[in-house]
Amino acid sequence: MKSIKWPKHSILLIAIIATWIKTAITYHTSFEIDIENGMQEFILILNPLSFLLFAYGISLFFNSPKIRNSYLVFVSLLLSIVLYANVAFYRFYNDFITLPVLFQTDNVGQLGSSISEIVNWYDFLFFIDVVILIIAMIFIPKMEGKVAIRKNVRRAYFVVALAITFLNLGLAETERPQLLTRSFDREILVKNIGTYNYHLYDFYIQSKSSAQRALADGSELVEIDNYVQANQATVNEEMFGKYAGRNVIVVQLESLQNFVINKDMNGEVVTPFLNSLTKDKDTYYFSDFYHQTGLGKTSDAEFVVENSLFGLGRGAVFFTHGGNTYNSMAESLGNNGYFTNVMHSNNDSFWNRDMMYDSLNIDKFYDINSYTVNDENSVNWGLKDIPFFEQSVNLMTEMPQPFYSRLITLTNHYPFNLEEEDQMIPEYTSNSGTLNRYFQTVRYLDESIKVLFEELKEKGLYENSIIVMYGDHYGISENHNKAMSMYLEKDEITAYDSALLQSVPLFIHIPGSGDGKEVTETAGQIDLRPTILHLLGIDTTNDMQLGADLFSDEHEEFVIFRDGRFVTDELVYAGETCYERTTGEETDMAACQPYIDRAQVELDYSDKIINGDLLRFYDEKTGNLIKNAVH
């Protein structure tokens, strides 16, 4: 039987085609990338090719077939790992991984049951191109000895690769003008330049942000300060200082979204205690309040609330800039006689909290070592919320007053598992086990908050406190839209719906105030810092903050999301589309454009403050640059 005569570069060609096809299939099966037209589909299919041509093409510089083949296998394996890392990350966060996230290794060991939910038995298929390549190397005859690749062949090869790169970028720029200068949305980047090129771009941005700190001299703050001062909302004289001297208890409610408040699930009330607070005479319930977190999720919520700045779009500030200078809410309260602390029954290194809390000037972190934790009182990520609140209030009785305590809950955390003895309502019935279990853990969280209030009253801490509670970020990602559409009785979940589903509850409970109500104004987490400080009579005029007092008559109903989306009382911008808020119908982009521009300005300013560590040059007491620090 006559043997097949394989072309000289068959192995290289197989490596490129196998990885290209696998990547294209992954785009359509593992990522929910919104494709609006044929051109976008063409770009999505094309965009891996230019990178693969360059990455695999380097093998043409090796004369030894053995070295060349080893290089091809190495690149194939490396790219498979990168692609699979994005798939696994996307399953949990509905987003693409970034360079800073890759270095968050301290968190990996504690993911536990979350990882078991993310990894599937068939995931070996993401490495199928490596297997195909090795098989091809076994069965395709090897060339003997060293074979020099002619320069004109290499030149022609890389000219084609470069041409495809420019074609890709040209088509992408046509579909998405200013693509590489408006990089808040990673899906848009992946859709247009591909996963692998996106990671190269991400490396460039990371290097650029690292250089920003080294080159910063504080002069950048002048423009930012002018913007902040021009957009300050005047204080509400009636509310300013009305509750000065009270303890402040801030409760960050894990993964709690607003769609469960005052709603039932198959006839079961999901949040009976929180529902009662929405009508309580001492509670301000903000029903159109939004989380503004990015990839840092829980830690981002902490950062936004403490600093009234946005997190970063590419990773958790707690990791990337944990050593920066900040003017946190904790620092302001500490300067006004408060004992400041965070209470969270987790390891102090998780999310780099041990370092970050020092930068935020938090006096004490009550971590896992401050609690009694055992198998009986733990589930998922650690101590259950009911014993957590019980033990936390006991710790509060030993604190000097006034104190500022920020409590972070755990039980309502993905994958939302709960022991049978703690299940107060049955599971939901949909095609999503995640959503089905979510209602049960939310119900448990609600019961734990009731226990918190009871414990505060019993220990005599309730009357002289302000209790602020907010959802930290979404619990149900867009990966579960089909199940969500079933629960919400919608045909489908659109980009408009997804934006509004980022609403999380905010409760400001002030015992004895008597003037509580539901507040329907659009607001976000970035507004909490000035709101809390003003209630206590602490001036924030010179503070470098982007939020506004929720009780101010000048508070603007404009909430910016970390990815550039926004919500106002009249408009919603999501999925690169402008919607009327009341109807959900698409409207002229010109209506959204001024807000789009402002959103980018504020996100840019926040990024500059963080990346340049600019607050080291700023004196918040005087509102002036620290001249001795300018270099």
XYZ file of C-alpha atoms in Angstrom:
631
model
C 0.000 0.000 0.000
C 1.403 3.328 -1.035
C 2.171 5.631 1.913
C 0.737 9.138 2.025
C 3.213 11.884 1.203
C 2.560 14.561 3.811
C 3.484 18.187 3.085
C 6.561 19.452 4.930
C 4.649 21.572 7.463
C 1.676 19.277 8.075
C 2.235 19.162 11.859
C 2.244 22.963 12.072
C -0.919 23.142 9.985
C -2.685 20.532 12.142
C -1.706 22.389 15.326
C -3.146 25.681 14.006
C -6.369 24.188 12.627
C -7.067 21.964 15.649
C -6.689 24.823 18.153
C -8.593 27.214 15.884
C -11.585 24.880 15.543
C -11.573 24.042 19.263
C -11.495 27.750 20.174
C -14.323 28.593 17.780
C -16.468 25.785 19.190
C -15.687 26.934 22.743
C -16.826 30.473 21.907
C -20.235 29.133 20.942
C -20.682 26.456 23.613
C -19.018 27.815 26.748
C -19.389 31.600 26.489
C -22.590 33.582 26.049
C -21.227 36.046 23.507
C -23.917 38.219 21.979
C -23.717 38.085 18.155
C -25.869 40.666 16.383
C -24.970 40.185 12.721
C -23.010 38.138 10.209
C -19.964 40.393 10.390
C -19.642 39.883 14.140
C -19.889 36.120 13.601
C -17.145 36.291 10.973
C -14.898 38.339 13.307
C -15.506 35.877 16.148
C -14.447 32.942 13.975
C -11.477 34.816 12.489
C -10.007 36.379 15.616
C -8.117 33.376 17.077
C -6.299 32.750 13.800
C -3.828 35.638 13.756
C -2.555 34.841 17.253
C -2.308 31.124 16.501
C -0.338 31.806 13.330
C 2.199 33.846 15.282
C 2.340 31.575 18.349
C 2.752 28.332 16.416
C 4.753 29.988 13.635
C 7.726 30.551 15.943
C 8.380 26.825 15.427
C 9.597 27.706 11.925
C 12.747 29.154 13.499
C 13.739 25.733 14.887
C 15.691 23.520 12.489
C 15.442 20.397 14.641
C 12.142 18.513 14.074
C 12.290 17.225 17.666
C 12.606 20.731 19.156
C 9.997 22.057 16.732
C 7.471 19.366 17.700
C 8.166 19.812 21.414
C 7.523 23.527 21.032
C 4.226 22.909 19.213
C 2.986 20.563 21.943
C 4.021 23.034 24.649
C 2.145 25.910 22.966
C -0.909 23.729 22.341
C -1.003 22.670 26.004
C -0.437 26.220 27.260
C -3.219 27.662 25.095
C -5.556 24.868 26.185
C -4.892 25.735 29.826
C -5.532 29.426 29.155
C -8.774 28.700 27.314
C -10.013 26.258 29.954
C -9.144 28.695 32.749
C -11.419 31.216 31.038
C -14.185 28.622 30.661
C -14.046 27.638 34.344
C -13.890 31.283 35.430
C -16.787 32.173 33.133
C -18.968 29.447 34.650
C -18.665 31.142 38.031
C -18.316 34.848 37.225
C -19.852 35.091 33.741
C -16.703 36.976 32.767
C -13.221 36.424 31.363
C -10.159 36.003 33.522
C -7.565 38.772 33.886
C -3.882 38.777 34.752
C -4.336 40.036 38.337
C -6.894 37.296 38.996
C -4.331 34.655 38.042
C -2.243 35.745 41.031
C -5.070 35.398 43.536
C -3.741 31.977 44.520
C -4.503 32.512 48.218
C -8.204 32.225 47.404
C -8.053 28.996 45.408
C -7.586 26.667 48.354
C -10.796 27.881 49.967
C -13.120 27.564 46.982
C -14.035 24.014 48.004
C -17.523 23.108 46.840
C -17.562 25.990 44.373
C -14.845 24.311 42.301
C -16.714 20.997 42.322
C -19.701 22.829 40.826
C -17.567 24.475 38.131
C -15.587 21.465 36.868
C -17.393 18.948 34.626
C -16.400 15.405 33.649
C -16.254 16.256 29.943
C -13.787 19.107 30.406
C -10.969 16.925 29.071
C -12.336 17.843 25.622
C -10.787 21.297 26.034
C -7.435 19.534 25.575
C -8.478 17.467 22.555
C -6.264 19.459 20.172
C -3.194 18.506 22.236
C -4.138 14.836 21.838
C -4.733 15.262 18.093
C -1.360 16.954 17.707
C 0.521 14.198 19.546
C -1.242 11.502 17.503
C -0.323 13.344 14.299
C 3.313 13.444 15.372
C 3.258 9.687 15.945
C 1.722 8.729 12.619
C 3.102 11.353 10.251
C 6.658 10.349 9.231
C 9.387 12.441 10.843
C 11.948 14.257 8.751
C 15.416 12.998 9.425
C 18.049 15.367 10.723
C 17.925 19.121 10.798
C 15.971 20.881 8.077
C 16.516 24.603 7.602
C 13.418 26.636 6.860
C 14.013 29.057 4.021
C 13.804 32.731 4.971
C 11.400 33.545 2.156
C 8.999 30.856 3.451
C 9.080 32.309 6.960
C 8.701 35.826 5.570
C 5.666 34.878 3.494
C 4.134 33.030 6.443
C 4.399 36.003 8.819
C 3.237 38.462 6.188
C 0.019 36.416 5.928
C -0.259 36.334 9.733
C 0.210 40.108 9.908
C -2.344 40.673 7.131
C -4.931 38.602 9.023
C -4.157 40.584 12.195
C -4.784 43.913 10.450
C -7.909 42.531 8.790
C -9.206 41.435 12.207
C -8.442 44.802 13.834
C -9.887 46.739 10.910
C -13.158 44.840 10.939
C -13.315 45.059 14.747
C -12.777 48.820 14.693
C -15.574 49.129 12.138
C -17.931 47.158 14.373
C -16.730 48.753 17.615
C -14.995 52.159 17.234
C -12.338 52.953 19.885
C -12.268 49.280 20.814
C -8.886 49.335 22.550
C -9.465 52.624 24.380
C -12.819 51.629 25.876
C -11.826 48.394 27.541
C -14.352 48.161 30.373
C -16.245 45.292 28.757
C -14.125 42.160 28.388
C -16.794 40.366 26.346
C -16.515 43.032 23.649
C -12.739 42.607 23.577
C -12.938 38.813 23.313
C -15.664 39.043 20.694
C -13.531 41.300 18.516
C -9.882 40.374 19.055
C -10.173 36.886 20.536
C -9.324 35.262 23.858
C -5.582 34.969 23.243
C -5.084 38.494 21.897
C -7.246 39.768 24.754
C -4.746 38.312 27.228
C -1.880 40.049 25.423
C -3.814 43.302 25.630
C -4.542 42.609 29.293
C -0.801 42.159 29.939
C -0.151 45.506 28.242
C -2.778 47.248 30.375
C -1.383 45.660 33.559
C 2.113 46.859 32.672
C 0.760 50.307 31.913
C -1.071 50.526 35.262
C 2.102 49.455 37.104
C 4.009 52.234 35.366
C 1.350 54.780 36.326
C 2.281 54.638 39.994
C 5.979 55.055 39.294
C 5.378 58.075 37.059
C 2.623 59.766 39.109
C 3.431 63.073 40.803
C 0.001 64.083 42.103
C -0.683 66.702 39.435
C -3.303 64.344 37.978
C -5.447 65.037 41.041
C -6.114 68.646 40.084
C -8.480 67.740 37.240
C -10.105 64.969 39.279
C -10.591 67.233 42.295
C -12.207 69.900 40.114
C -14.654 67.281 38.820
C -15.435 65.972 42.305
C -16.006 69.460 43.708
C -18.185 70.486 40.753
C -20.416 67.436 41.218
C -20.820 67.454 44.992
C -24.365 67.257 46.320
C -25.223 69.594 49.178
C -26.021 67.943 52.490
C -29.535 67.569 53.808
C -29.405 69.935 56.803
C -32.189 68.055 58.579
C -30.355 64.695 58.350
C -26.750 65.898 58.711
C -25.482 64.941 62.159
C -28.924 63.841 63.310
C -27.529 60.551 64.627
C -24.052 61.676 65.667
C -22.314 59.393 68.128
C -24.323 56.275 67.383
C -22.645 52.952 66.746
C -22.564 52.019 63.068
C -23.246 48.387 62.157
C -22.841 47.730 58.441
C -23.895 44.276 57.226
C -22.729 43.115 53.808
C -25.266 40.526 52.660
C -23.639 37.894 50.488
C -25.138 37.519 46.981
C -28.504 39.033 47.946
C -30.428 40.497 45.000
C -33.555 42.603 45.146
C -35.736 40.276 43.073
C -36.458 38.143 46.164
C -37.648 41.004 48.389
C -41.430 41.059 48.892
C -41.721 38.086 46.534
C -42.607 34.446 46.982
C -41.359 31.248 45.392
C -44.024 28.620 44.663
C -46.158 30.167 47.396
C -43.294 30.308 49.933
C -42.271 33.728 51.300
C -38.541 34.049 50.715
C -37.573 36.983 52.971
C -40.268 37.484 55.638
C -38.089 39.517 58.028
C -36.600 41.786 55.367
C -40.097 42.222 53.931
C -41.228 43.527 57.305
C -38.353 46.032 57.318
C -39.507 47.491 54.001
C -42.593 48.733 55.875
C -40.898 49.477 59.196
C -41.212 53.022 60.571
C -37.511 53.082 61.467
C -36.216 51.775 58.134
C -35.319 53.462 54.868
C -35.598 50.760 52.230
C -33.961 51.665 48.905
C -35.697 49.554 46.280
C -33.752 50.783 43.229
C -30.243 50.386 44.619
C -27.443 48.654 42.642
C -24.175 46.889 43.304
C -21.226 48.332 41.396
C -18.698 45.525 41.733
C -16.388 43.999 39.159
C -14.233 40.889 39.284
C -13.452 41.522 42.954
C -17.085 40.768 43.868
C -17.322 40.716 47.706
C -14.029 42.562 48.152
C -15.085 45.122 45.532
C -18.257 45.831 47.502
C -16.117 46.455 50.578
C -13.829 48.730 48.583
C -16.614 50.749 46.961
C -18.443 51.301 50.255
C -15.286 52.249 52.160
C -13.856 54.628 49.557
C -16.695 55.804 47.302
C -14.511 54.867 44.347
C -15.013 52.118 41.785
C -13.084 48.884 41.885
C -10.852 48.059 38.954
C -12.189 46.518 35.769
C -9.515 43.839 35.586
C -9.154 42.363 39.061
C -9.672 42.929 42.771
C -8.200 46.165 44.144
C -7.663 44.247 47.390
C -5.015 42.212 45.536
C -3.604 44.581 42.960
C -3.346 47.722 45.113
C -3.580 46.537 48.694
C -0.697 48.760 49.783
C -2.067 52.044 48.430
C -2.960 55.110 50.474
C -6.730 55.488 50.910
C -9.092 57.865 52.687
C -11.579 55.229 53.805
C -14.812 55.604 55.748
C -13.109 53.651 58.538
C -10.302 56.220 58.658
C -12.782 59.110 58.845
C -14.726 57.376 61.612
C -11.513 56.525 63.453
C -10.500 60.182 63.332
C -13.827 60.966 64.992
C -13.412 58.643 67.946
C -14.826 55.387 66.565
C -13.350 51.930 67.154
C -13.344 50.515 63.627
C -13.441 46.833 62.823
C -14.510 44.172 60.337
C -16.131 40.900 61.404
C -15.876 37.937 59.051
C -15.281 34.307 59.971
C -12.721 33.628 57.271
C -8.934 33.578 57.079
C -7.328 37.012 57.271
C -5.369 36.378 54.048
C -8.464 35.655 51.946
C -8.883 38.497 49.427
C -5.642 39.879 50.917
C -7.706 41.416 53.710
C -4.892 41.420 56.266
C -2.890 43.860 54.138
C -5.817 45.843 52.733
C -7.438 46.494 56.098
C -4.207 48.111 57.283
C -4.339 50.405 54.245
C -7.974 51.231 55.062
C -6.960 52.103 58.656
C -9.293 49.515 60.200
C -8.387 49.031 63.859
C -9.168 45.312 64.149
C -10.178 42.375 61.988
C -12.213 39.748 63.785
C -11.313 36.856 61.498
C -11.893 33.118 61.872
C -9.661 32.999 64.949
C -12.142 35.243 66.807
C -14.965 32.725 66.364
C -15.788 29.224 67.510
C -16.045 27.286 64.267
C -16.687 23.538 64.003
C -18.333 21.013 61.709
C -21.708 21.439 63.416
C -22.006 25.206 62.849
C -20.396 25.418 59.400
C -21.478 24.922 55.805
C -20.027 25.799 52.390
C -17.449 28.511 53.018
C -17.474 28.436 56.804
C -19.456 29.552 59.844
C -23.207 29.720 59.256
C -24.756 33.174 59.433
C -26.916 32.577 62.534
C -24.024 31.530 64.808
C -21.885 34.187 63.103
C -24.298 36.945 64.149
C -24.718 35.497 67.624
C -20.977 35.385 68.232
C -20.410 38.767 66.569
C -22.850 40.563 68.864
C -21.120 38.986 71.859
C -17.858 40.455 70.568
C -19.543 43.850 70.139
C -20.418 43.955 73.832
C -16.680 44.056 74.578
C -15.926 46.898 72.140
C -15.366 50.516 73.174
C -18.233 52.730 72.007
C -18.936 54.274 69.638
C -17.829 51.558 67.266
C -18.060 50.943 63.533
C -18.442 47.236 62.718
C -18.738 45.883 59.196
C -20.050 42.304 59.147
C -19.696 40.064 56.094
C -22.031 37.066 55.790
C -21.136 33.739 54.170
C -23.978 31.231 53.946
C -25.756 32.682 50.911
C -22.704 32.009 48.741
C -22.440 30.044 45.513
C -23.088 27.109 45.119
C -25.847 27.791 47.715
C -25.718 24.459 49.525
C -27.550 24.151 52.833
C -27.940 21.300 55.285
C -31.436 19.850 55.564
C -31.888 21.046 59.147
C -31.447 24.674 57.974
C -33.764 24.454 54.969
C -36.860 26.471 55.843
C -38.462 26.325 52.411
C -38.259 23.714 49.608
C -36.088 24.142 46.539
C -37.366 25.932 43.476
C -38.077 23.761 40.443
C -36.225 24.868 37.322
C -33.441 23.612 35.069
C -30.888 25.411 37.250
C -29.818 23.736 40.469
C -28.056 26.978 41.385
C -31.252 29.047 41.254
C -33.245 26.253 42.900
C -30.956 26.246 45.958
C -30.593 30.034 46.018
C -34.037 30.626 47.489
C -33.260 28.307 50.399
C -30.021 30.023 51.350
C -31.648 33.459 50.974
C -34.389 32.311 53.353
C -31.720 31.224 55.843
C -29.939 34.582 55.464
C -33.209 36.384 56.169
C -33.696 34.345 59.361
C -30.137 35.139 60.450
C -30.767 38.890 60.119
C -33.789 38.491 62.382
C -31.484 36.819 64.902
C -29.012 39.718 64.574
C -31.709 42.239 65.496
C -32.863 40.108 68.422
C -29.310 39.728 69.730
C -28.612 43.473 69.456
C -31.765 44.219 71.448
C -30.958 41.605 74.069
C -27.408 42.905 74.538
C -28.515 46.565 74.762
C -26.777 47.660 71.543
C -29.831 48.175 69.355
C -31.202 51.584 70.400
C -27.946 53.510 70.021
C -26.975 52.098 66.629
C -27.502 52.667 62.937
C -27.827 49.375 61.060
C -26.980 49.522 57.348
C -27.509 46.359 55.272
C -26.901 45.901 51.544
C -26.422 43.120 49.005
C -22.791 42.928 47.945
C -23.211 41.628 44.378
C -25.415 39.412 42.222
C -25.997 35.815 43.260
C -27.504 34.505 40.019
C -25.347 35.193 36.982
C -26.487 35.483 33.382
C -25.538 31.815 32.921
C -28.896 31.033 34.552
C -31.039 33.368 32.454
C -33.288 30.570 31.219
C -34.242 29.608 34.777
C -34.575 33.270 35.765
C -36.930 33.922 32.871
C -39.084 31.074 34.164
C -39.177 32.517 37.705
C -39.822 36.070 36.506
C -42.377 34.808 33.964
C -40.586 36.411 31.025
C -40.022 35.014 27.549
C -36.326 35.815 27.847
C -33.869 37.845 29.895
C -32.562 40.695 27.730
C -29.561 42.952 28.321
C -32.056 45.474 29.717
C -33.404 42.905 32.189
C -29.912 41.801 33.207
C -28.943 45.364 34.051
C -31.985 45.856 36.269
C -31.363 42.484 37.937
C -28.141 43.974 39.336
C -30.357 45.713 41.876
C -29.533 44.694 45.443
C -31.459 45.710 48.569
C -30.312 48.528 50.833
C -31.757 49.002 54.306
C -30.786 51.896 56.573
C -32.416 51.036 59.886
C -32.312 53.769 62.535
C -34.081 52.738 65.765
C -36.371 55.456 67.026
C -36.204 57.590 63.891
C -39.888 57.058 63.077
C -39.706 58.458 59.551
C -38.681 55.364 57.608
C -40.069 54.754 54.123
C -39.390 53.099 50.795
C -37.053 55.233 48.693
C -37.428 54.599 44.972
C -34.607 56.861 43.768
C -31.919 55.152 41.692
C -28.698 54.821 43.689
C -25.606 52.645 44.113
C -23.035 51.366 46.574
C -20.716 54.252 45.800
C -23.198 56.547 47.587
C -23.007 54.795 50.968
C -19.814 56.399 52.300
C -21.022 60.032 52.165
C -24.499 58.996 53.338
C -23.294 57.246 56.496
C -20.720 59.904 57.368
C -23.252 62.713 56.936
C -25.792 60.998 59.192
C -23.090 61.107 61.866
C -22.268 64.754 61.187
C -18.848 64.111 59.620
C -17.962 66.571 56.859
C -16.757 65.078 53.552
C -16.286 68.315 51.606
C -12.594 67.687 50.937
C -12.883 63.938 50.445
C -11.965 62.488 47.047
C -15.213 60.532 46.584
C -17.440 59.935 43.554
C -20.674 59.100 45.378
C -23.324 61.430 46.780
C -25.415 61.527 49.975
C -28.601 59.526 49.395
C -30.582 61.972 51.540
C -29.426 65.052 49.617
C -31.989 66.788 47.417
C -29.212 67.046 44.811
C -28.477 63.321 44.697
C -28.524 62.364 41.013
C -30.275 59.196 39.873
C -27.377 57.858 37.855
C -25.651 54.555 38.661
C -22.542 53.479 36.768
C -21.621 49.803 36.591
C -17.974 48.754 36.553
C -18.289 47.482 32.959
C -19.621 50.807 31.643
C -23.324 49.987 31.739
C -25.524 52.412 33.610
C -29.026 52.895 34.979
C -30.891 56.170 35.548
C -34.494 56.856 36.457
C -35.253 57.239 32.720
C -32.656 55.212 30.801
C -30.798 51.911 30.858
C -27.620 51.368 28.857
C -26.634 47.722 28.427
C -25.428 45.451 25.656
C -24.332 48.563 23.708
C -28.004 49.497 23.460
C -29.956 52.416 24.923
C -33.322 51.528 26.487
C -36.186 53.517 27.905
C -36.321 52.648 31.586
C -40.114 52.479 31.907
C -40.871 50.404 28.793
C -37.663 48.476 28.121
C -37.904 49.541 24.487
C -34.794 50.516 22.532
C -34.389 54.253 22.044
C -32.048 56.632 20.232
C -28.432 56.213 21.390
C -28.160 59.998 21.479
C -30.223 59.948 24.687
C -27.630 57.749 26.400
C -24.468 59.260 24.923
C -23.934 62.033 27.515
C -24.232 59.456 30.299
C -21.931 57.037 28.453
C -19.300 59.766 28.273
C -19.706 60.678 31.938
C -19.516 57.032 32.975
C -16.215 56.654 31.164
C -14.874 59.850 32.759
C -15.719 58.689 36.290
C -14.375 55.178 35.726
C -11.172 56.667 34.271
C -10.760 59.053 37.207
C -11.263 56.251 39.696
C -8.742 54.063 37.858
C -6.196 56.881 37.844
C -6.552 57.391 41.584
C -5.999 53.688 42.228
C -3.355 52.871 39.610
C -1.334 55.977 40.392
C -1.841 55.692 44.166
C -2.711 59.372 43.923
C -4.166 59.800 47.400
C -0.629 59.646 48.817
C -0.293 63.141 47.363
C -3.548 64.427 48.858
C -4.395 65.933 52.246
C -8.122 65.336 52.809
C -8.113 67.674 55.815
C -7.216 70.698 53.686
C -8.128 69.475 50.218
C -4.631 70.372 48.975
C -1.818 68.471 47.311
C 0.984 67.420 49.616
C 3.756 69.445 48.038
C 6.610 67.552 49.652
C 5.335 64.347 48.049
C 5.386 65.729 44.490
C 8.405 64.572 42.524
